[in-house]
Structure formats: structure tokens, C-alpha cells
Short mmCIF file of C-alpha atoms and ligand atoms in Angstrom, two decimals:
data_model
loop_
_atom_site.label_atom_id
_atom_site.label_comp_id
_atom_site.label_asym_id
_atom_site.label_seq_id
_atom_site.Cartn_x
_atom_site.Cartn_y
_atom_site.Cartn_z
CA UNK A 9 -50.57 23.05 0.49
CA UNK A 10 -46.77 22.80 0.63
CA UNK A 11 -45.19 19.84 -1.21
CA UNK A 12 -43.04 16.96 -0.10
CA UNK A 13 -39.68 18.36 -1.17
CA UNK A 14 -36.97 15.88 -2.20
CA UNK A 15 -33.44 17.23 -2.70
CA UNK A 16 -31.36 15.02 -5.02
CA UNK A 17 -32.09 13.08 -8.21
CA UNK A 18 -29.82 10.09 -7.63
CA UNK A 19 -31.16 6.59 -7.05
CA UNK A 20 -32.22 7.59 -3.52
CA UNK A 21 -34.31 10.62 -4.53
CA UNK A 22 -35.91 9.00 -7.57
CA UNK A 23 -36.59 5.65 -5.87
CA UNK A 24 -38.35 7.50 -3.06
CA UNK A 25 -40.43 9.47 -5.56
CA UNK A 26 -41.42 6.25 -7.35
CA UNK A 27 -42.36 4.57 -4.08
CA UNK A 28 -44.46 7.58 -3.02
CA UNK A 29 -46.31 7.47 -6.32
CA UNK A 30 -47.07 3.75 -5.89
CA UNK A 31 -48.97 4.71 -2.74
CA UNK A 32 -50.30 8.16 -3.54
CA UNK A 33 -50.85 9.53 -7.03
CA UNK A 34 -51.60 13.13 -6.21
CA UNK A 35 -49.85 14.61 -3.13
CA UNK A 36 -47.66 17.41 -4.53
CA UNK A 37 -44.01 16.39 -4.73
CA UNK A 38 -41.20 18.67 -5.87
CA UNK A 39 -37.73 17.28 -6.58
CA UNK A 40 -34.86 19.76 -6.65
CA UNK A 41 -31.48 18.73 -7.99
CA UNK A 42 -28.16 20.39 -8.65
CA UNK A 43 -27.58 18.24 -11.76
CA UNK A 44 -29.62 17.79 -14.95
CA UNK A 45 -32.00 15.29 -13.36
CA UNK A 46 -31.43 12.53 -15.92
CA UNK A 47 -32.29 9.15 -14.42
CA UNK A 48 -29.44 6.65 -14.51
CA UNK A 49 -28.21 3.72 -12.47
CA UNK A 50 -24.91 4.72 -10.90
CA UNK A 51 -23.52 1.15 -10.62
CA UNK A 52 -23.48 1.00 -14.43
CA UNK A 53 -20.72 3.63 -14.52
CA UNK A 54 -18.05 1.10 -13.57
CA UNK A 55 -18.89 -1.55 -16.15
CA UNK A 56 -20.10 0.52 -19.09
CA UNK A 57 -17.06 -0.21 -21.29
CA UNK A 58 -17.63 -3.96 -21.01
CA UNK A 59 -21.36 -3.42 -21.52
CA UNK A 60 -20.56 -1.48 -24.69
CA UNK A 61 -22.41 1.63 -23.48
CA UNK A 62 -21.46 5.23 -24.11
CA UNK A 63 -21.93 7.78 -21.32
CA UNK A 64 -24.98 9.18 -23.11
CA UNK A 65 -26.55 5.71 -23.41
CA UNK A 66 -26.47 5.30 -19.62
CA UNK A 67 -29.14 7.97 -19.12
CA UNK A 68 -32.41 6.06 -19.07
CA UNK A 69 -34.79 9.02 -18.96
CA UNK A 70 -34.64 12.82 -19.01
CA UNK A 71 -35.83 14.97 -16.12
CA UNK A 72 -38.85 16.04 -18.20
CA UNK A 73 -39.89 12.43 -18.75
CA UNK A 74 -39.42 11.56 -15.09
CA UNK A 75 -41.50 14.59 -14.06
CA UNK A 76 -44.31 13.61 -16.43
CA UNK A 77 -44.25 9.89 -15.56
CA UNK A 78 -44.19 10.52 -11.81
CA UNK A 79 -46.48 13.55 -11.66
CA UNK A 80 -43.86 15.68 -9.92
CA UNK A 81 -42.36 19.14 -10.28
CA UNK A 82 -38.68 18.88 -11.14
CA UNK A 83 -36.27 21.76 -10.68
CA UNK A 84 -32.96 20.86 -12.33
CA UNK A 85 -29.66 22.72 -12.17
CA UNK A 86 -30.89 24.08 -8.83
CA UNK A 87 -28.66 23.79 -5.78
CA UNK A 88 -30.18 24.10 -2.32
CA UNK A 89 -27.91 26.40 -0.34
CA UNK A 90 -29.68 26.67 3.03
CA UNK A 91 -32.50 25.14 5.06
CA UNK A 92 -34.65 26.98 7.59
CA UNK A 93 -36.22 24.22 9.68
CA UNK A 94 -38.34 26.71 11.68
CA UNK A 95 -40.16 28.27 8.73
CA UNK A 96 -39.90 25.04 6.66
CA UNK A 97 -38.23 26.70 3.71
CA UNK A 98 -35.11 25.99 1.64
CA UNK A 99 -33.09 28.58 -0.22
CA UNK A 100 -31.65 28.16 -3.73
CA UNK A 101 -29.60 30.64 -5.75
CA UNK A 102 -32.67 32.39 -7.16
CA UNK A 103 -35.57 31.58 -4.89
CA UNK A 104 -37.03 30.07 -1.72
CA UNK A 105 -39.22 26.97 -1.59
CA UNK A 106 -41.57 25.90 1.20
CA UNK A 107 -42.02 22.29 2.24
CA UNK A 108 -44.35 20.14 4.25
CA UNK A 109 -41.73 17.39 4.57
CA UNK A 110 -38.13 17.74 3.40
CA UNK A 111 -36.06 14.75 2.29
CA UNK A 112 -32.31 15.10 1.89
CA UNK A 113 -31.01 12.59 -0.67
CA UNK A 114 -27.76 14.45 -1.31
CA UNK A 115 -25.31 11.60 -1.96
CA UNK A 116 -21.62 11.70 -1.14
CA UNK A 117 -18.50 13.51 -2.36
CA UNK A 118 -15.29 11.77 -3.47
CA UNK A 119 -12.46 12.20 -0.96
CA UNK A 120 -9.79 14.66 -2.09
CA UNK A 121 -7.00 12.61 -3.70
CA UNK A 122 -4.26 14.56 -1.93
CA UNK A 123 -1.75 14.47 -4.81
CA UNK A 124 0.42 17.54 -5.15
CA UNK A 125 2.13 18.77 -8.31
CA UNK A 126 1.34 20.98 -11.25
CA UNK A 127 -1.22 18.55 -12.71
CA UNK A 128 -3.10 17.71 -9.50
CA UNK A 129 -6.23 19.32 -10.93
CA UNK A 130 -6.20 16.85 -13.85
CA UNK A 131 -6.90 13.84 -11.63
CA UNK A 132 -10.46 12.65 -12.32
CA UNK A 133 -13.07 11.03 -10.09
CA UNK A 134 -16.28 9.38 -11.27
CA UNK A 135 -19.27 9.79 -9.01
CA UNK A 136 -22.04 10.76 -11.40
CA UNK A 137 -22.98 10.72 -15.05
CA UNK A 138 -21.38 14.10 -15.78
CA UNK A 139 -18.09 12.88 -14.27
CA UNK A 140 -18.34 9.73 -16.35
CA UNK A 141 -18.91 11.72 -19.54
CA UNK A 142 -15.70 13.65 -18.80
CA UNK A 143 -13.85 10.42 -17.99
CA UNK A 144 -14.88 8.75 -21.27
CA UNK A 145 -13.74 11.84 -23.20
CA UNK A 146 -10.41 11.75 -21.33
CA UNK A 147 -9.66 8.06 -22.07
CA UNK A 148 -10.76 8.28 -25.69
CA UNK A 149 -7.80 7.25 -27.87
CA UNK A 150 -5.59 6.74 -24.79
CA UNK A 151 -3.93 3.57 -23.48
CA UNK A 152 -2.68 3.93 -19.90
CA UNK A 153 -4.93 4.56 -16.89
CA UNK A 154 -3.72 4.74 -13.30
CA UNK A 155 -6.40 4.10 -10.68
CA UNK A 156 -5.83 5.42 -7.16
CA UNK A 157 -7.55 3.07 -4.71
CA UNK A 158 -8.26 -0.66 -4.84
CA UNK A 159 -11.61 -0.67 -3.06
CA UNK A 160 -14.91 -1.67 -4.63
CA UNK A 161 -15.08 1.14 -7.17
CA UNK A 162 -11.35 1.06 -7.99
CA UNK A 163 -11.43 -2.71 -8.63
CA UNK A 164 -14.53 -2.42 -10.81
CA UNK A 165 -13.00 0.32 -12.96
CA UNK A 166 -9.70 -1.60 -13.15
CA UNK A 167 -11.55 -4.68 -14.43
CA UNK A 168 -13.62 -2.69 -16.91
CA UNK A 169 -10.64 -0.76 -18.28
CA UNK A 170 -8.34 -3.81 -18.50
CA UNK A 171 -11.06 -5.81 -20.24
CA UNK A 172 -11.40 -2.97 -22.75
CA UNK A 173 -7.67 -3.16 -23.52
CA UNK A 174 -6.25 -0.36 -21.37
CA UNK A 175 -2.98 -0.81 -19.48
CA UNK A 176 -4.12 -0.35 -15.88
CA UNK A 177 -2.01 0.41 -12.80
CA UNK A 178 -3.73 0.40 -9.40
CA UNK A 179 -2.10 2.20 -6.47
CA UNK A 180 -3.58 0.88 -3.22
CA UNK A 181 -2.68 1.61 0.39
CA UNK A 182 -3.78 -1.82 1.65
CA UNK A 183 -1.88 -5.06 1.22
CA UNK A 184 -4.69 -6.55 -0.88
CA UNK A 185 -7.79 -5.12 -2.56
CA UNK A 186 -10.91 -4.52 -0.46
CA UNK A 187 -8.88 -5.36 2.64
CA UNK A 188 -11.55 -4.01 5.00
CA UNK A 189 -14.15 -6.39 3.55
CA UNK A 190 -12.19 -9.47 2.50
CA UNK A 191 -9.80 -11.86 4.24
CA UNK A 192 -6.36 -11.96 2.66
CA UNK A 193 -6.97 -15.18 0.69
CA UNK A 194 -10.04 -13.72 -1.04
CA UNK A 195 -8.33 -10.38 -1.68
CA UNK A 196 -5.28 -12.05 -3.18
CA UNK A 197 -7.43 -14.21 -5.44
CA UNK A 198 -9.18 -11.09 -6.73
CA UNK A 199 -5.84 -9.29 -7.19
CA UNK A 200 -4.35 -12.25 -9.07
CA UNK A 201 -7.39 -12.55 -11.32
CA UNK A 202 -7.22 -8.88 -12.21
CA UNK A 203 -3.45 -9.18 -12.74
CA UNK A 204 -4.16 -12.03 -15.16
CA UNK A 205 -6.11 -9.62 -17.39
CA UNK A 206 -3.31 -7.05 -17.22
CA UNK A 207 -3.83 -5.00 -14.05
CA UNK A 208 -0.54 -4.02 -12.41
CA UNK A 209 -0.79 -3.55 -8.62
CA UNK A 210 1.14 -1.23 -6.30
CA UNK A 211 0.15 -2.45 -2.82
CA UNK A 212 0.97 -0.59 0.38
CA UNK A 213 1.46 2.62 -1.59
CA UNK A 214 -0.20 6.00 -2.06
CA UNK A 215 0.22 8.55 -4.80
CA UNK A 216 2.18 11.64 -3.78
CA UNK A 217 2.39 13.93 -6.80
CA UNK A 218 1.56 14.21 -10.47
CA UNK A 219 3.41 16.12 -13.20
CA UNK A 220 2.86 16.44 -16.92
CA UNK A 221 5.33 14.73 -19.25
CA UNK A 222 5.81 14.93 -23.00
CA UNK A 223 3.27 12.13 -23.54
CA UNK A 224 0.99 12.17 -20.48
CA UNK A 225 1.58 12.22 -16.74
CA UNK A 226 4.07 10.90 -14.25
CA UNK A 227 2.63 9.88 -10.88
CA UNK A 228 5.18 9.62 -8.08
CA UNK A 229 4.34 7.20 -5.27
CA UNK A 230 5.24 7.57 -1.59
CA UNK A 231 8.26 5.25 -1.99
CA UNK A 232 9.61 7.28 -4.92
CA UNK A 233 8.48 4.83 -7.63
CA UNK A 234 6.93 6.47 -10.66
CA UNK A 235 4.05 5.38 -12.87
CA UNK A 236 3.38 6.73 -16.37
CA UNK A 237 -0.26 7.41 -17.26
CA UNK A 238 -2.46 9.09 -19.83
CA UNK A 239 -5.34 9.44 -17.37
CA UNK A 240 -5.42 9.21 -13.56
CA UNK A 241 -8.65 8.21 -11.85
CA UNK A 242 -9.08 8.63 -8.11
CA UNK A 243 -11.32 6.03 -6.42
CA UNK A 244 -10.22 6.34 -2.82
CA UNK A 245 -13.65 6.61 -1.25
CA UNK A 246 -16.64 8.85 -0.64
CA UNK A 247 -17.78 11.00 2.25
CA UNK A 248 -21.48 11.70 2.85
CA UNK A 249 -22.63 15.23 1.99
CA UNK A 250 -23.47 16.62 5.43
CA UNK A 251 -22.59 20.32 5.10
CA UNK A 252 -26.07 21.58 4.18
CA UNK A 253 -27.67 19.79 7.14
CA UNK A 254 -24.90 20.81 9.53
CA UNK A 255 -25.24 24.48 8.58
CA UNK A 256 -28.97 24.21 9.35
CA UNK A 257 -28.25 22.85 12.83
CA UNK A 258 -29.30 19.31 11.94
CA UNK A 259 -27.13 16.75 13.79
CA UNK A 260 -24.52 15.01 11.63
CA UNK A 261 -21.86 12.44 12.36
CA UNK A 262 -20.25 10.49 9.51
CA UNK A 263 -23.56 11.04 7.68
CA UNK A 264 -26.72 13.02 8.41
CA UNK A 265 -27.95 11.33 11.57
CA UNK A 266 -31.40 9.72 11.39
CA UNK A 267 -33.44 7.25 13.37
CA UNK A 268 -34.98 4.16 11.78
CA UNK A 269 -37.87 6.26 10.47
CA UNK A 270 -35.16 8.23 8.59
CA UNK A 271 -36.12 11.35 10.51
CA UNK A 272 -33.24 13.68 11.33
CA UNK A 273 -32.85 15.73 14.49
CA UNK A 274 -35.08 18.41 12.91
CA UNK A 275 -38.84 17.86 12.76
CA UNK A 276 -40.19 17.12 9.24
CA UNK A 277 -36.70 16.68 7.78
CA UNK A 278 -35.57 13.22 6.65
CA UNK A 279 -32.38 11.88 5.07
CA UNK A 280 -31.66 8.76 3.01
CA UNK A 281 -29.18 7.19 0.59
CA UNK A 282 -25.44 7.82 0.64
CA UNK A 283 -25.75 11.01 2.74
CA UNK A 284 -27.59 9.37 5.63
CA UNK A 285 -26.40 7.60 8.76
CA UNK A 286 -29.38 5.51 9.74
CA UNK A 287 -29.37 4.34 13.35
CA UNK A 288 -25.57 4.53 13.36
CA UNK A 289 -24.96 2.98 9.92
CA UNK A 290 -23.95 4.70 6.68
CA UNK A 291 -24.49 2.06 3.96
CA UNK A 292 -23.57 3.60 0.57
CA UNK A 293 -25.10 0.89 -1.63
CA UNK A 294 -28.21 0.46 -3.73
CA UNK A 295 -30.08 -2.18 -1.74
CA UNK A 296 -30.15 -0.19 1.53
CA UNK A 297 -31.51 2.88 -0.24
CA UNK A 298 -34.26 0.76 -1.83
CA UNK A 299 -35.29 -0.50 1.62
CA UNK A 300 -35.15 3.08 2.93
CA UNK A 301 -37.26 4.40 0.03
CA UNK A 302 -40.03 1.85 0.61
CA UNK A 303 -40.13 2.54 4.36
CA UNK A 304 -40.01 6.32 3.98
CA UNK A 305 -42.71 6.38 1.29
CA UNK A 306 -44.97 4.51 3.71
CA UNK A 307 -44.11 6.92 6.52
CA UNK A 308 -44.71 10.01 4.37
CA UNK A 309 -48.07 8.70 3.20
CA UNK A 310 -49.37 8.07 6.69
CA UNK A 311 -48.00 4.72 7.89
CA UNK A 312 -44.90 5.27 10.04
CA UNK A 313 -42.55 2.45 9.01
CA UNK A 314 -39.07 1.95 10.43
CA UNK A 315 -36.27 0.69 8.20
CA UNK A 316 -35.53 -3.00 8.76
CA UNK A 317 -32.72 -4.30 6.60
CA UNK A 318 -32.57 -7.92 5.47
CA UNK A 319 -29.06 -9.36 5.03
CA UNK A 320 -27.78 -7.45 1.99
CA UNK A 321 -24.76 -8.99 0.24
CA UNK A 322 -22.82 -6.52 -1.94
CA UNK A 323 -21.71 -7.82 -5.36
CA UNK A 324 -18.41 -6.48 -6.64
CA UNK A 325 -18.69 -6.23 -10.44
CA UNK A 326 -15.34 -7.76 -11.32
CA UNK A 327 -16.16 -10.37 -13.99
CA UNK A 328 -12.49 -11.47 -13.99
CA UNK A 329 -13.28 -12.87 -10.53
CA UNK A 330 -16.62 -11.79 -9.01
CA UNK A 331 -16.95 -11.15 -5.29
CA UNK A 332 -20.00 -11.19 -3.01
CA UNK A 333 -19.54 -9.89 0.48
CA UNK A 334 -21.70 -9.42 3.53
CA UNK A 335 -19.46 -7.95 6.20
CA UNK A 336 -20.02 -8.80 9.87
CA UNK A 337 -21.41 -6.02 12.06
CA UNK A 338 -18.93 -3.43 13.33
CA UNK A 339 -17.12 -4.66 16.42
CA UNK A 340 -17.94 -8.32 15.70
CA UNK A 341 -15.66 -10.77 17.47
CA UNK A 342 -14.36 -14.06 16.04
CA UNK A 343 -12.64 -14.42 12.69
CA UNK A 344 -12.63 -15.80 9.16
CA UNK A 345 -12.88 -19.49 8.35
CA UNK A 346 -11.61 -19.80 4.78
CA UNK A 347 -12.01 -22.63 2.27
CA UNK A 348 -10.27 -22.32 -1.09
CA UNK A 349 -10.85 -24.24 -4.30
CA UNK A 350 -9.40 -23.71 -7.77
CA UNK A 351 -12.45 -21.73 -8.86
CA UNK A 352 -13.27 -19.62 -5.82
CA UNK A 353 -13.08 -18.90 -2.12
CA UNK A 354 -15.70 -19.30 0.57
CA UNK A 355 -14.86 -17.32 3.72
CA UNK A 356 -17.32 -17.35 6.60
CA UNK A 357 -16.92 -14.89 9.46
CA UNK A 358 -17.69 -16.92 12.61
CA UNK A 359 -18.14 -15.66 16.14
CA UNK A 360 -16.50 -17.32 19.13
CA UNK A 361 -19.25 -19.93 19.33
CA UNK A 362 -18.98 -20.75 15.62
CA UNK A 363 -22.07 -18.83 14.47
CA UNK A 364 -21.84 -17.17 11.05
CA UNK A 365 -21.89 -13.35 11.19
CA UNK A 366 -20.97 -12.52 7.63
CA UNK A 367 -19.28 -13.91 4.54
CA UNK A 368 -16.99 -13.18 1.62
CA UNK A 369 -17.33 -15.32 -1.50
CA UNK A 370 -15.31 -15.17 -4.70
CA UNK A 371 -15.49 -16.75 -8.16
CA UNK A 372 -17.75 -19.80 -8.40
CA UNK A 373 -18.55 -19.58 -4.66
CA UNK A 374 -20.55 -16.35 -5.21
CA UNK A 375 -23.48 -18.56 -6.30
CA UNK A 376 -23.94 -19.40 -2.60
CA UNK A 377 -24.64 -15.80 -1.56
CA UNK A 378 -28.44 -16.01 -1.40
CA UNK A 379 -28.44 -19.30 0.51
CA UNK A 380 -25.95 -17.92 3.02
CA UNK A 381 -27.87 -14.62 3.31
CA UNK A 382 -31.03 -16.62 4.09
CA UNK A 383 -29.11 -18.59 6.72
CA UNK A 384 -27.98 -15.33 8.30
CA UNK A 385 -31.51 -13.93 8.25
CA UNK A 386 -32.74 -17.03 10.07
P1 FAD B 202 -26.24 10.35 -5.62
O1 FAD B 202 -26.47 9.43 -6.76
O2 FAD B 202 -24.88 10.89 -5.43
O3 FAD B 202 -27.28 11.54 -5.77
C1 FAD B 202 -27.16 12.73 -5.03
C2 FAD B 202 -28.02 13.77 -5.68
O4 FAD B 202 -28.07 14.92 -4.83
C3 FAD B 202 -27.51 14.26 -7.04
O5 FAD B 202 -28.62 14.38 -7.91
C4 FAD B 202 -26.94 15.64 -6.72
O6 FAD B 202 -26.97 16.52 -7.81
C5 FAD B 202 -27.91 16.08 -5.63
N1 FAD B 202 -27.44 17.15 -4.74
C6 FAD B 202 -26.39 17.11 -3.87
N2 FAD B 202 -26.30 18.26 -3.17
C7 FAD B 202 -27.35 19.04 -3.59
C8 FAD B 202 -27.82 20.33 -3.23
N3 FAD B 202 -27.22 21.07 -2.27
N4 FAD B 202 -28.89 20.84 -3.87
C9 FAD B 202 -29.53 20.11 -4.84
N5 FAD B 202 -29.13 18.86 -5.21
C10 FAD B 202 -28.06 18.34 -4.58
N6 FAD B 202 -23.78 0.21 -5.06
C11 FAD B 202 -24.23 -1.07 -5.14
O7 FAD B 202 -25.06 -1.47 -4.32
N7 FAD B 202 -23.81 -1.91 -6.13
C12 FAD B 202 -22.91 -1.52 -7.08
O8 FAD B 202 -22.53 -2.31 -7.94
C13 FAD B 202 -22.42 -0.18 -7.02
N8 FAD B 202 -21.56 0.28 -7.96
C14 FAD B 202 -21.13 1.58 -7.90
C15 FAD B 202 -20.26 2.04 -8.89
C16 FAD B 202 -19.81 3.35 -8.85
C17 FAD B 202 -18.87 3.83 -9.91
C18 FAD B 202 -20.21 4.21 -7.79
C19 FAD B 202 -19.69 5.64 -7.73
C20 FAD B 202 -21.08 3.76 -6.82
C21 FAD B 202 -21.55 2.44 -6.86
N9 FAD B 202 -22.43 1.96 -5.91
C22 FAD B 202 -22.89 0.67 -5.98
C23 FAD B 202 -23.01 2.86 -4.88
C24 FAD B 202 -24.41 3.36 -5.32
O9 FAD B 202 -24.37 3.69 -6.68
C25 FAD B 202 -24.81 4.55 -4.46
O10 FAD B 202 -24.98 4.05 -3.14
C26 FAD B 202 -26.11 5.23 -4.91
O11 FAD B 202 -26.16 5.44 -6.29
C27 FAD B 202 -26.24 6.57 -4.15
O12 FAD B 202 -27.40 7.23 -4.54
P2 FAD B 202 -27.81 8.63 -3.87
O13 FAD B 202 -29.06 9.03 -4.54
O14 FAD B 202 -27.77 8.49 -2.40
O15 FAD B 202 -26.63 9.64 -4.23
#
């Protein structure tokens, strides 16, 4: 009997494996992963300094322990290089593996930072535990970190680094942080709160080039300004890993295209997590992948179950001024209705008839997120 074959040991792959085992203790499951298979929670990477955790301490369990606990075969350090959907086999560097069902939980790649210059290769990005280990080694004993990108991940790292005493510069193309998710008032409040703990903003700017100096790096911005840094971290966004599926003839768009059962255009092949575009939506957050894992585990164990998302607010881990946001659906009409107090901002996205379609809350107002999410669900 061929196994259920999961590719990827991130939160998507492991959560699916756990959900399968809750329903079925014995069906053979093999999990193949390009990394070392250690189980960790990726969101912890951007607040580990404040939490007082080393990179090593973020790994909760080794691949061996996960394999034993979940009664699965784990192949670590093994990259899948091709899929044959006709014969139901995948190829790796050394071997071929058959599958009954194949689940692609491949994650996403950081966008290329685009900086030129002799030190362009020194710019770091943090998208997994190995990256974070390298990042912690790079900042050890250093003082100045420049972050490229003021989105969710950039803001979280800026907060964590500034709180830990680093001098942080953030270079951000938008006019305020998280400008695609937050109205200007909420974005400015977040920016000001991070500035109050020492973050220096460069809005409306991108990095152009990076050169070594006697004591670190010089980053030149698109307006000619320069920023001195010991370490440069790129956090300008992620793009779903679609190449493997595309090469196998599986339809891809922004992500690997699936229906609500998470089935791709190829029979017996599913996709979930950051790499997947489920019924038109790529949602690269933890809560959607948890919903996907529960639905897919049911489907794979005999009860076809479509993904139905509840309202899922995203928390931005910026303790200097926390943010909770539930963006309106793409193409939503209407606009923001914003109320500001000294301690936070409540912005409701209302349609033309005054119905709430989403929200952005900051500071003390974030405590309203569950009540508002329930209102939206109703
Ligand atoms: P990944 O964790 O990227 O896992 C992909 C796996 O696929 C890896 O094991 C990789 O080795 C493997 N792989 C890829 N290609 C191959 C191949 N060809 N062969 C074999 N294996 C392969 N979300 C929130 O909801 N809240 C937060 O607070 C939050 N904070 C975040 C902070 C940071 C710093 C980052 C980077 C993300 C954050 N996110 C947050 C997003 C969230 O962490 C991700 O949505 C989630 O972890 C993605 O899990 P995944 O399993 O889909 O992908």
C-alpha cells in the first residue's frame, strides 16, 4: 500500500500529519522535507529576542521525535525535485517514492531584495529556523540593523530588535507601515510607537545598493540617502513555492491552485499552507493552515470536507503598539471609519450601506478583535 506523502515539515505539513493521526492511527504516512525536520513555530522567529529565546531553543522537537510520536516515516534533508502525477511518484536526488495521495506543503520563498553592490549577497532574510540561526549569529555583538520592508514581518523584527537595544532603521516603500492592511491613522500610530522605542523610518523609499565599509555596510536608498548598518535584513514579502507543481503540469497562479477540498488540478495531489491558493485566496498565516489541515485530514481519511474559514483576525506582534487586522475581501467597496483615542485606534471597514466588512485595531482597541470577528461571522 502506498503512503499518504506529505512534502514539507513546516506548520502546514506537521499540522496535517497531527490531524491525520487524530483520526487514523495506522494509515502509512511519509513526510519528506528539504530541511532537518525540527518542529518549530515560525511566528516565534520575530519575537524570540524579547522572549529571551536562542535560535536553538525555538526547536520544540527533533524530526526523530516527531516521527516516533506521530507514527510516520520522516525523510529529512530530502528535496523533491519532480512529480509524476500519472504514475503517482515523486523524485528526490537519490530515489523515487510512490504515493497514494500527495500533499504539497512547500511554503513560500522570500522575494529577492533587488539591492545591487558588492555586498548584495550579505543581505539576510529570515523565513525558517536555519535562516534565524544565521541571523542571530550575524547580529551577535552588533548594534545597527537595517530592515528592508515595513510589512508585518518587518515591523515585528523592528520591534523585537529595538526592544533588545539595537539601533533599527526601516526602509519602506509605503507611506506608513502595513499600508495595504491599515488606514493611515492606524499605520501612523504604529510607526510612532515603534519610533518611540528607537526605530528610525525611511518611508516612500527602497534600498538600491549595499557596499562594505570599514565598520559594516552602507545601504544607499533610491533618493541617494545612505544608511549605515552592521546587518541588513530583507523582509519585503514572500512568494508561494509553485515551481515544483508547475513543472509537473499542475495549474498554478499566485499559489498552487486548489479548490475548497484543497485538491489541485491533478488527481490525488493536494496543496495547503503558504504555497496554496485555495479557491482564489493565498492566506500565508497560521490560522488558515490550521483550518486547512483539519479539513484535509478529514478528506484524506474518508470524509470529504471543504475548507470553510471563520473570520480570522491577524495579530501583528508589535508589543510597542499591537495591531489586530481583519482585512475586507478583495474588491470590497466602501471605506474606513476611524475612531482614535489616546491608547488605540478602532477602524471599521464599512460598505456603502454601513455594514462592517473588516477591521483594523491598534493598542488597547485590539481587545475588541474577537467580539468584532463574531459580529462579522454573524
Ligand atoms: P514553511 O514553514 O515555509 O514550510 C515549508 C516546508 O516545505 C519546509 O519544511 C521546507 O523545507 C519544505 N520544502 C519546500 N520545498 C521542498 C521540496 N521541493 N522538497 C522537500 N521539502 C520542501 N503567521 C501568523 O498567523 N501569525 C504570526 O504572528 C506570524 N508571524 C510570522 C513571523 C515570521 C518571521 C514569518 C516568516 C512568518 C510569520 N507568519 C505568521 C506566517 C506563518 O508563520 C506561515 O504562514 C506558516 O508558518 C507557513 O507554514 P508552511 O508549512 O506553509 O510553510
